[in-house]
Amino acid sequence: MDHFDYRDGLLHAENVPVTAIAEAVGTPVYIYSRATLERHAQVFKAALAKLPRTHIAFAIKANPNIAVLKVLAKQGFGADVVSGGEIARALAAGMKAEDIVFSGVGKTRAELHYGLDVGIGQFNLELEEEGAVLAEMAHGMGKTASAVLRVNPDVDAGTHAKISTGKSENKFGVPISEARAIFDRLSGQPGLNLRGIACHIGSQLFDLGPLEAAYRRIGDLVAELRAAGHSIDRVDLGGGLGVPYERAKVPPSPAEYGEMVERVTKDWDVTLMFEPGRVIVGNAGVLLTRVIWVKPGVVHPYVIVDAAMNDLARPAMYDAWHDFEAVAPTGEKMVANIAGPVCETGDTFAMNRSIDVVKAGDLGVFRTAGAYGATMASTYNSRALVPEVMVDGDKFAVVADRIAPEAIIAAERVPDWLQD
Ligand SMILES: *Cc1c(COP(=O)(O)O)cnc(C)c1O
């Protein structure tokens, strides 16, 4: 459920007509609803309420805007980060270092050092050597790094290939069959508290089956490690729950997920760590755009909008679907293609789609754009970096400025030897 609804025929974000945002900020612009973010956080927490010990780390790569993080920090969420920059963001949003989980297959030594320095709560190791480097570095700093080992459970998450992470050929984690030997070699090293296991098999999951299969393998591994004398007090179950990009396709609910986790983990006696991203922020955002032209096409007309693949990359990158709706629909429908102004055929949001009738100058939104939207934006084709707005009841605020091409040009240099 979200708080983007039509009132008197006009799309509102909470109590704000989105036309007011277009007028004040221009388009394209991302709009987030604070009430929706809070609702999703609360639904997720409620789904885990029966589990004895839990920790929720929002995967901030899904939406790293500082204001969004602030809302989630107030809900008690920590952060799952994948770079030093994301550590800085989590801290800037007021999240506690001990509530930060550091994931990522290529943490640099500088990033590991930064993480140790600020005292983050958990390093998710992706390979044995990373654990050895971390231990030595922490020991040298007079610290002990809290860490878990990310394993690759070799299950097919059944999602898009580019967001599948838990098959043996993917770059993430160590093969589950090697985990025990790595534990034997790494644990007991000074500077390292290797205390558990992590897994994350993919994103936009629509089937709990592969997740359950992965978790069962993790449960077996926990038993095996304990039998070998290792103490295990944490298991990080990752993120990955899907969201309904198409209204008619309904993913498993957080409650159903929570019930599955409860059933599978009931004897584990660990703190369960969660890393939800998309499911928290996806439906809490829309991308507001204005129609520039409706261009006749050979089969269907092209609705050319002022948002493009540089603002919302998912359709070009993953063939992803985003529902498109007119801000002031007439009730009539047409079949059209929707594309942006960027000079790439891939800059297409939809083909042969039945949509609200729109004409040049009309406003529309791409729905479910709160996750992996603004964060992937670029300035390709020398377009401005897309701004972000947050709505809270009757009020709204710009939470990320539109960065004009002039500001980007100002950061470029022509060397002396090229001046005439
Ligand atoms: C991306 C990612 C997540 C979040 O995935 P969602 O599908 O957005 O929930 C969680 N954990 C790790 C390690 C990730 O890379």
Short mmCIF file of C-alpha atoms and ligand atoms in Angstrom, two decimals:
data_model
loop_
_atom_site.label_atom_id
_atom_site.label_comp_id
_atom_site.label_asym_id
_atom_site.label_seq_id
_atom_site.Cartn_x
_atom_site.Cartn_y
_atom_site.Cartn_z
CA MET A 1 0.00 0.00 0.00
CA ASP A 2 1.21 3.49 -0.77
CA HIS A 3 0.11 7.10 -0.38
CA PHE A 4 -0.03 8.10 -4.05
CA ASP A 5 -3.76 8.40 -4.76
CA TYR A 6 -6.14 10.28 -7.02
CA ARG A 7 -8.30 12.94 -5.40
CA ASP A 8 -10.81 14.75 -7.59
CA GLY A 9 -9.12 13.22 -10.61
CA LEU A 10 -5.64 14.50 -9.75
CA LEU A 11 -2.73 12.41 -8.50
CA HIS A 12 -1.63 13.34 -4.98
CA ALA A 13 1.43 12.35 -3.00
CA GLU A 14 -0.12 12.19 0.49
CA ASN A 15 -2.01 15.53 0.64
CA VAL A 16 0.04 17.30 -2.02
CA PRO A 17 -1.17 17.45 -5.64
CA VAL A 18 1.87 16.43 -7.66
CA THR A 19 1.15 19.34 -10.03
CA ALA A 20 2.31 21.65 -7.19
CA ILE A 21 5.65 19.84 -7.13
CA ALA A 22 6.02 20.09 -10.92
CA GLU A 23 5.34 23.82 -10.67
CA ALA A 24 7.81 24.41 -7.86
CA VAL A 25 10.64 22.07 -8.84
CA GLY A 26 10.10 21.27 -12.52
CA THR A 27 10.30 17.85 -14.13
CA PRO A 28 11.59 15.20 -14.19
CA VAL A 29 11.61 14.78 -10.41
CA TYR A 30 11.45 11.86 -8.00
CA ILE A 31 8.78 12.15 -5.32
CA TYR A 32 8.97 10.11 -2.10
CA SER A 33 6.21 9.73 0.45
CA ARG A 34 7.36 9.74 4.06
CA ALA A 35 4.15 8.03 5.26
CA THR A 36 4.70 5.23 2.75
CA LEU A 37 8.31 4.74 3.82
CA GLU A 38 7.20 4.56 7.45
CA ARG A 39 4.38 2.17 6.64
CA HIS A 40 6.69 -0.19 4.78
CA ALA A 41 9.24 -0.10 7.60
CA GLN A 42 6.50 -0.88 10.12
CA VAL A 43 5.04 -3.72 8.04
CA PHE A 44 8.50 -5.26 7.74
CA LYS A 45 9.15 -4.93 11.47
CA ALA A 46 5.74 -6.43 12.26
CA ALA A 47 6.49 -9.39 9.98
CA LEU A 48 9.56 -10.21 12.10
CA ALA A 49 7.99 -9.46 15.46
CA LYS A 50 7.72 -13.10 16.52
CA LEU A 51 11.41 -13.80 15.95
CA PRO A 52 13.45 -13.58 19.17
CA ARG A 53 16.49 -11.49 18.10
CA THR A 54 16.55 -9.46 14.91
CA HIS A 55 18.40 -6.56 13.34
CA ILE A 56 17.23 -4.74 10.21
CA ALA A 57 19.83 -3.06 8.01
CA PHE A 58 18.25 -1.17 5.11
CA ALA A 59 20.21 -1.86 1.91
CA ILE A 60 20.95 1.76 1.23
CA LYS A 61 22.09 1.22 -2.33
CA ALA A 62 18.34 0.96 -3.12
CA ASN A 63 17.84 4.59 -2.08
CA PRO A 64 20.71 6.41 -0.39
CA ASN A 65 19.06 9.83 -0.11
CA ILE A 66 19.93 11.25 3.31
CA ALA A 67 16.34 12.28 4.06
CA VAL A 68 15.09 8.78 3.20
CA LEU A 69 17.75 7.28 5.46
CA LYS A 70 16.73 9.68 8.22
CA VAL A 71 13.12 8.44 8.05
CA LEU A 72 14.32 4.83 8.28
CA ALA A 73 16.82 5.60 11.06
CA LYS A 74 13.88 6.98 13.08
CA GLN A 75 12.20 3.59 12.54
CA GLY A 76 15.21 1.93 14.16
CA PHE A 77 16.75 0.64 10.96
CA GLY A 78 20.48 0.33 10.51
CA ALA A 79 22.16 0.19 7.12
CA ASP A 80 23.58 -2.42 4.80
CA VAL A 81 26.34 -0.62 2.90
CA VAL A 82 28.56 -1.58 -0.01
CA SER A 83 31.10 1.26 -0.07
CA GLY A 84 32.85 3.81 2.09
CA GLY A 85 30.55 6.43 0.59
CA GLU A 86 27.54 4.54 1.87
CA ILE A 87 29.08 4.30 5.35
CA ALA A 88 29.44 8.09 5.30
CA ARG A 89 25.79 8.46 4.25
CA ALA A 90 24.49 6.11 6.94
CA LEU A 91 26.43 8.03 9.60
CA ALA A 92 25.32 11.39 8.16
CA ALA A 93 21.70 10.22 8.48
CA GLY A 94 22.24 9.51 12.17
CA MET A 95 22.50 5.73 11.98
CA LYS A 96 24.75 4.21 14.61
CA ALA A 97 28.01 2.65 13.41
CA GLU A 98 27.23 -0.54 15.31
CA ASP A 99 24.01 -0.86 13.26
CA ILE A 100 25.92 -0.83 9.97
CA VAL A 101 26.58 -4.03 8.01
CA PHE A 102 29.34 -3.77 5.38
CA SER A 103 28.67 -5.97 2.34
CA GLY A 104 30.34 -5.96 -1.04
CA VAL A 105 32.68 -8.12 -3.05
CA GLY A 106 35.38 -5.49 -3.53
CA LYS A 107 35.95 -3.58 -0.32
CA THR A 108 39.25 -1.76 -0.61
CA ARG A 109 41.77 -1.64 2.21
CA ALA A 110 40.95 2.04 2.69
CA GLU A 111 37.26 1.14 3.06
CA LEU A 112 37.97 -1.68 5.52
CA HIS A 113 40.11 0.75 7.53
CA TYR A 114 37.36 3.36 7.52
CA GLY A 115 34.84 0.75 8.65
CA LEU A 116 37.07 -0.34 11.52
CA ASP A 117 37.86 3.22 12.45
CA VAL A 118 34.21 4.22 12.87
CA GLY A 119 33.39 0.87 14.51
CA ILE A 120 30.78 -0.64 12.21
CA GLY A 121 28.83 -3.58 13.56
CA GLN A 122 29.45 -6.29 10.98
CA PHE A 123 31.73 -6.98 8.04
CA ASN A 124 30.31 -9.50 5.58
CA LEU A 125 33.38 -11.27 4.25
CA GLU A 126 33.29 -12.29 0.61
CA LEU A 127 36.52 -14.30 0.50
CA GLU A 128 39.05 -15.79 2.89
CA GLU A 129 41.80 -13.32 2.06
CA GLU A 130 39.54 -10.41 2.94
CA GLY A 131 39.11 -11.93 6.41
CA ALA A 132 42.87 -12.30 6.85
CA VAL A 133 43.50 -8.68 5.79
CA LEU A 134 40.69 -7.41 8.03
CA ALA A 135 42.00 -9.38 11.05
CA GLU A 136 45.51 -8.07 10.65
CA MET A 137 44.35 -4.51 10.14
CA ALA A 138 41.99 -4.61 13.15
CA HIS A 139 44.66 -6.20 15.34
CA GLY A 140 47.08 -3.44 14.37
CA MET A 141 44.48 -0.85 15.39
CA GLY A 142 43.90 -2.59 18.72
CA LYS A 143 40.37 -3.58 17.65
CA THR A 144 38.38 -6.72 16.97
CA ALA A 145 36.32 -6.80 13.78
CA SER A 146 32.89 -8.37 14.06
CA ALA A 147 32.38 -10.43 10.90
CA VAL A 148 30.32 -13.08 9.18
CA LEU A 149 31.19 -15.12 6.11
CA ARG A 150 28.99 -14.69 3.05
CA VAL A 151 28.31 -18.03 1.44
CA ASN A 152 26.93 -18.75 -1.97
CA PRO A 153 24.24 -21.37 -1.40
CA ASP A 154 24.01 -22.22 -5.12
CA VAL A 155 20.29 -21.72 -5.59
CA ASP A 156 18.62 -20.08 -8.54
CA ALA A 157 16.55 -17.21 -7.23
CA GLY A 158 14.43 -17.27 -10.38
CA THR A 159 14.86 -13.55 -10.97
CA HIS A 160 16.47 -11.47 -13.74
CA ALA A 161 20.03 -12.66 -14.47
CA LYS A 162 21.50 -9.24 -13.66
CA ILE A 163 20.06 -9.27 -10.13
CA SER A 164 20.65 -12.93 -9.34
CA THR A 165 23.49 -13.37 -6.84
CA GLY A 166 23.19 -16.82 -5.26
CA LYS A 167 24.21 -19.19 -8.03
CA SER A 168 27.64 -20.80 -7.87
CA GLU A 169 28.87 -18.93 -10.96
CA ASN A 170 27.92 -15.51 -9.55
CA LYS A 171 30.72 -13.35 -8.12
CA PHE A 172 29.31 -13.23 -4.58
CA GLY A 173 30.27 -15.19 -1.47
CA VAL A 174 32.32 -18.34 -1.00
CA PRO A 175 31.03 -21.76 -2.08
CA ILE A 176 29.01 -23.14 0.82
CA SER A 177 31.05 -26.36 0.63
CA GLU A 178 34.22 -24.42 1.49
CA ALA A 179 32.79 -22.43 4.39
CA ARG A 180 33.79 -24.88 7.10
CA ALA A 181 37.46 -24.98 6.05
CA ILE A 182 37.59 -21.18 5.83
CA PHE A 183 36.09 -20.93 9.31
CA ASP A 184 38.71 -23.36 10.62
CA ARG A 185 41.51 -21.22 9.21
CA LEU A 186 40.13 -17.76 10.04
CA SER A 187 38.54 -18.13 13.44
CA GLY A 188 40.74 -17.52 16.41
CA GLN A 189 42.85 -15.04 14.44
CA PRO A 190 43.59 -12.04 16.62
CA GLY A 191 41.56 -9.01 15.52
CA LEU A 192 38.68 -11.05 14.12
CA ASN A 193 35.44 -12.24 15.71
CA LEU A 194 34.07 -14.49 12.99
CA ARG A 195 30.62 -15.14 14.38
CA GLY A 196 28.26 -16.23 11.65
CA ILE A 197 27.07 -16.63 8.10
CA ALA A 198 25.46 -14.35 5.53
CA CYS A 199 23.64 -15.00 2.28
CA HIS A 200 21.75 -12.90 -0.27
CA ILE A 201 20.56 -14.78 -3.33
CA GLY A 202 19.11 -12.01 -5.45
CA SER A 203 16.63 -9.22 -5.80
CA GLN A 204 13.00 -8.78 -6.89
CA LEU A 205 12.21 -12.32 -5.70
CA PHE A 206 8.65 -13.47 -6.35
CA ASP A 207 8.96 -16.96 -4.96
CA LEU A 208 9.85 -17.84 -1.37
CA GLY A 209 10.91 -21.35 -2.45
CA PRO A 210 14.51 -20.52 -3.45
CA LEU A 211 14.93 -18.35 -0.34
CA GLU A 212 13.71 -21.19 1.87
CA ALA A 213 16.04 -23.64 0.12
CA ALA A 214 18.99 -21.28 0.68
CA TYR A 215 18.06 -20.73 4.34
CA ARG A 216 17.80 -24.48 4.95
CA ARG A 217 21.33 -24.92 3.58
CA ILE A 218 22.49 -22.14 5.91
CA GLY A 219 20.82 -23.92 8.84
CA ASP A 220 22.72 -27.11 8.02
CA LEU A 221 25.96 -25.15 7.81
CA VAL A 222 25.35 -23.51 11.19
CA ALA A 223 24.92 -26.98 12.73
CA GLU A 224 28.05 -28.23 11.01
CA LEU A 225 30.12 -25.26 12.17
CA ARG A 226 28.92 -25.60 15.74
CA ALA A 227 29.72 -29.31 15.70
CA ALA A 228 33.23 -28.33 14.64
CA GLY A 229 33.53 -26.10 17.69
CA HIS A 230 32.77 -22.70 16.17
CA SER A 231 30.46 -20.36 18.03
CA ILE A 232 27.81 -18.90 15.78
CA ASP A 233 25.57 -16.14 17.10
CA ARG A 234 24.53 -14.35 13.91
CA VAL A 235 23.00 -15.27 10.58
CA ASP A 236 22.42 -12.58 7.98
CA LEU A 237 19.54 -13.56 5.69
CA GLY A 238 20.04 -10.73 3.18
CA GLY A 239 17.26 -8.95 1.32
CA GLY A 240 15.56 -9.54 -1.99
CA LEU A 241 11.79 -9.48 -1.47
CA GLY A 242 10.04 -8.33 -4.64
CA VAL A 243 7.62 -5.45 -5.15
CA PRO A 244 4.63 -5.21 -7.52
CA TYR A 245 5.90 -3.23 -10.49
CA GLU A 246 2.75 -4.37 -12.25
CA ARG A 247 -0.32 -4.02 -10.08
CA ALA A 248 -1.65 -7.42 -11.12
CA LYS A 249 1.50 -9.34 -10.13
CA VAL A 250 1.65 -9.70 -6.38
CA PRO A 251 4.90 -10.73 -4.63
CA PRO A 252 5.00 -12.63 -1.33
CA SER A 253 4.17 -10.27 1.53
CA PRO A 254 6.63 -9.46 4.30
CA ALA A 255 4.28 -11.37 6.62
CA GLU A 256 4.52 -14.53 4.51
CA TYR A 257 8.28 -14.08 4.40
CA GLY A 258 8.39 -13.65 8.18
CA GLU A 259 6.38 -16.86 8.69
CA MET A 260 8.76 -18.79 6.45
CA VAL A 261 11.78 -17.42 8.33
CA GLU A 262 10.20 -18.29 11.65
CA ARG A 263 9.53 -21.85 10.53
CA VAL A 264 12.99 -22.43 9.05
CA THR A 265 15.09 -20.75 11.76
CA LYS A 266 13.22 -21.79 14.91
CA ASP A 267 16.10 -23.84 16.36
CA TRP A 268 18.98 -21.66 15.22
CA ASP A 269 19.42 -19.59 18.40
CA VAL A 270 21.12 -16.67 16.66
CA THR A 271 20.48 -12.99 16.01
CA LEU A 272 18.91 -12.82 12.56
CA MET A 273 20.09 -9.92 10.41
CA PHE A 274 17.95 -8.65 7.51
CA GLU A 275 18.94 -6.42 4.60
CA PRO A 276 15.74 -5.31 2.85
CA GLY A 277 16.07 -2.67 0.16
CA ARG A 278 13.51 -2.56 -2.63
CA VAL A 279 10.59 -3.76 -0.51
CA ILE A 280 10.98 -0.76 1.82
CA VAL A 281 11.42 2.03 -0.72
CA GLY A 282 10.14 0.80 -4.11
CA ASN A 283 6.52 1.81 -3.81
CA ALA A 284 7.36 4.86 -1.71
CA GLY A 285 8.54 6.76 -4.79
CA VAL A 286 7.35 7.86 -8.23
CA LEU A 287 9.16 9.62 -11.05
CA LEU A 288 7.13 12.61 -12.22
CA THR A 289 7.64 13.53 -15.85
CA ARG A 290 6.09 15.79 -18.51
CA VAL A 291 5.14 14.72 -21.99
CA ILE A 292 7.19 16.66 -24.56
CA TRP A 293 5.64 15.29 -27.74
CA VAL A 294 3.32 12.58 -28.88
CA LYS A 295 5.10 11.47 -32.02
CA PRO A 296 3.33 9.37 -34.62
CA GLY A 297 4.84 5.88 -34.94
CA VAL A 298 4.63 3.15 -37.54
CA VAL A 299 2.51 0.94 -35.31
CA HIS A 300 1.79 2.98 -32.19
CA PRO A 301 2.56 6.58 -31.28
CA TYR A 302 5.65 7.38 -29.20
CA VAL A 303 4.95 9.35 -26.07
CA ILE A 304 8.23 11.25 -25.61
CA VAL A 305 8.63 12.29 -21.98
CA ASP A 306 11.22 14.52 -20.32
CA ALA A 307 12.48 11.69 -18.09
CA ALA A 308 15.00 9.36 -19.66
CA MET A 309 17.18 6.34 -19.04
CA ASN A 310 19.72 8.54 -17.28
CA ASP A 311 17.05 9.35 -14.67
CA LEU A 312 15.52 5.87 -14.37
CA ALA A 313 17.85 3.19 -15.72
CA ARG A 314 15.90 0.06 -14.78
CA PRO A 315 13.95 -0.40 -18.02
CA ALA A 316 17.11 -0.01 -20.14
CA MET A 317 19.22 -2.08 -17.77
CA TYR A 318 16.91 -4.92 -16.73
CA ASP A 319 14.01 -4.65 -19.20
CA ALA A 320 12.08 -3.62 -16.11
CA TRP A 321 8.44 -2.64 -16.13
CA HIS A 322 7.17 0.56 -14.47
CA ASP A 323 3.47 1.36 -14.58
CA PHE A 324 2.82 4.74 -16.21
CA GLU A 325 -0.17 6.85 -15.21
CA ALA A 326 -1.39 10.27 -16.22
CA VAL A 327 -1.50 12.77 -13.36
CA ALA A 328 -4.94 13.95 -14.54
CA PRO A 329 -6.38 10.97 -16.43
CA THR A 330 -9.38 11.53 -18.70
CA GLY A 331 -10.49 7.92 -18.34
CA GLU A 332 -9.64 7.17 -21.96
CA LYS A 333 -6.87 4.74 -22.90
CA MET A 334 -4.51 4.46 -25.84
CA VAL A 335 -1.82 2.02 -26.91
CA ALA A 336 1.57 3.70 -27.14
CA ASN A 337 5.30 3.40 -26.66
CA ILE A 338 6.91 5.60 -24.02
CA ALA A 339 10.45 6.86 -24.53
CA GLY A 340 12.82 9.52 -23.29
CA PRO A 341 14.91 12.07 -25.20
CA VAL A 342 18.28 10.26 -24.87
CA CYS A 343 19.87 9.19 -28.13
CA GLU A 344 19.68 5.46 -27.49
CA THR A 345 17.02 3.03 -28.61
CA GLY A 346 17.32 1.54 -25.12
CA ASP A 347 15.90 4.79 -23.75
CA THR A 348 12.43 3.28 -23.90
CA PHE A 349 10.20 2.84 -20.88
CA ALA A 350 7.42 0.81 -22.48
CA MET A 351 6.36 -0.64 -25.84
CA ASN A 352 2.85 -1.42 -27.05
CA ARG A 353 1.46 -0.43 -23.67
CA SER A 354 -2.13 0.45 -22.91
CA ILE A 355 -1.86 3.75 -21.03
CA ASP A 356 -3.95 6.76 -20.08
CA VAL A 357 -4.40 9.10 -23.01
CA VAL A 358 -1.84 11.90 -22.73
CA LYS A 359 -0.91 14.81 -24.96
CA ALA A 360 2.06 17.18 -25.13
CA GLY A 361 2.41 19.14 -21.90
CA ASP A 362 0.59 16.60 -19.71
CA LEU A 363 2.17 15.20 -16.57
CA GLY A 364 2.57 11.50 -15.85
CA VAL A 365 4.32 9.29 -13.34
CA PHE A 366 6.33 6.13 -13.46
CA ARG A 367 5.25 4.18 -10.41
CA THR A 368 7.35 2.16 -7.99
CA ALA A 369 10.44 4.22 -8.71
CA GLY A 370 11.67 4.65 -5.13
CA ALA A 371 14.20 1.80 -5.36
CA TYR A 372 17.19 1.74 -7.72
CA GLY A 373 15.88 4.93 -9.32
CA ALA A 374 17.56 8.22 -8.45
CA THR A 375 20.55 6.36 -7.06
CA MET A 376 21.41 5.02 -10.52
CA ALA A 377 20.86 8.36 -12.25
CA SER A 378 23.58 9.85 -14.39
CA THR A 379 24.04 12.95 -16.50
CA TYR A 380 24.33 11.07 -19.79
CA ASN A 381 23.62 13.28 -22.82
CA SER A 382 24.58 16.23 -20.57
CA ARG A 383 21.21 16.18 -18.92
CA ALA A 384 20.77 17.56 -15.40
CA LEU A 385 21.06 15.17 -12.46
CA VAL A 386 17.45 14.48 -11.47
CA PRO A 387 16.22 16.09 -8.22
CA GLU A 388 14.33 14.38 -5.38
CA VAL A 389 11.43 15.65 -3.27
CA MET A 390 9.95 14.23 -0.09
CA VAL A 391 6.32 14.74 0.85
CA ASP A 392 5.09 14.66 4.44
CA GLY A 393 1.35 15.23 4.80
CA ASP A 394 0.57 18.70 3.43
CA LYS A 395 4.18 19.75 2.96
CA PHE A 396 7.04 18.86 0.66
CA ALA A 397 10.72 19.65 0.43
CA VAL A 398 13.49 19.23 -2.11
CA VAL A 399 15.78 16.57 -0.60
CA ALA A 400 18.24 16.50 -3.51
CA ASP A 401 18.84 19.42 -5.84
CA ARG A 402 18.66 19.27 -9.57
CA ILE A 403 22.32 19.53 -10.61
CA ALA A 404 22.51 21.58 -13.76
CA PRO A 405 24.85 20.71 -16.65
CA GLU A 406 26.69 23.99 -15.93
CA ALA A 407 27.70 22.70 -12.48
CA ILE A 408 29.03 19.52 -14.02
CA ILE A 409 30.92 21.43 -16.73
CA ALA A 410 32.43 23.57 -13.97
CA ALA A 411 34.08 20.44 -12.53
CA GLU A 412 35.83 19.67 -15.81
CA ARG A 413 39.20 21.12 -16.85
CA VAL A 414 40.96 21.86 -20.09
CA PRO A 415 44.71 21.35 -19.50
CA ASP A 416 47.15 24.18 -20.27
CA TRP A 417 48.52 22.31 -23.27
CA LEU A 418 45.12 22.28 -24.90
CA GLN A 419 44.40 26.00 -24.47
CA ASP A 420 44.86 28.10 -27.55
C1 LIG B 1 21.27 -5.31 -3.00
C2 LIG B 1 21.46 -6.06 -1.75
C3 LIG B 1 20.42 -6.14 -0.81
C4 LIG B 1 19.06 -5.55 -1.03
O1 LIG B 1 18.35 -6.19 -2.04
P1 LIG B 1 16.82 -5.83 -2.28
O2 LIG B 1 16.43 -6.72 -3.37
O3 LIG B 1 16.74 -4.41 -2.65
O4 LIG B 1 16.08 -6.13 -1.02
C5 LIG B 1 20.68 -6.80 0.37
N1 LIG B 1 21.88 -7.36 0.62
C6 LIG B 1 22.90 -7.31 -0.25
C7 LIG B 1 24.19 -7.92 0.08
C8 LIG B 1 22.72 -6.66 -1.47
O5 LIG B 1 23.72 -6.63 -2.37
#
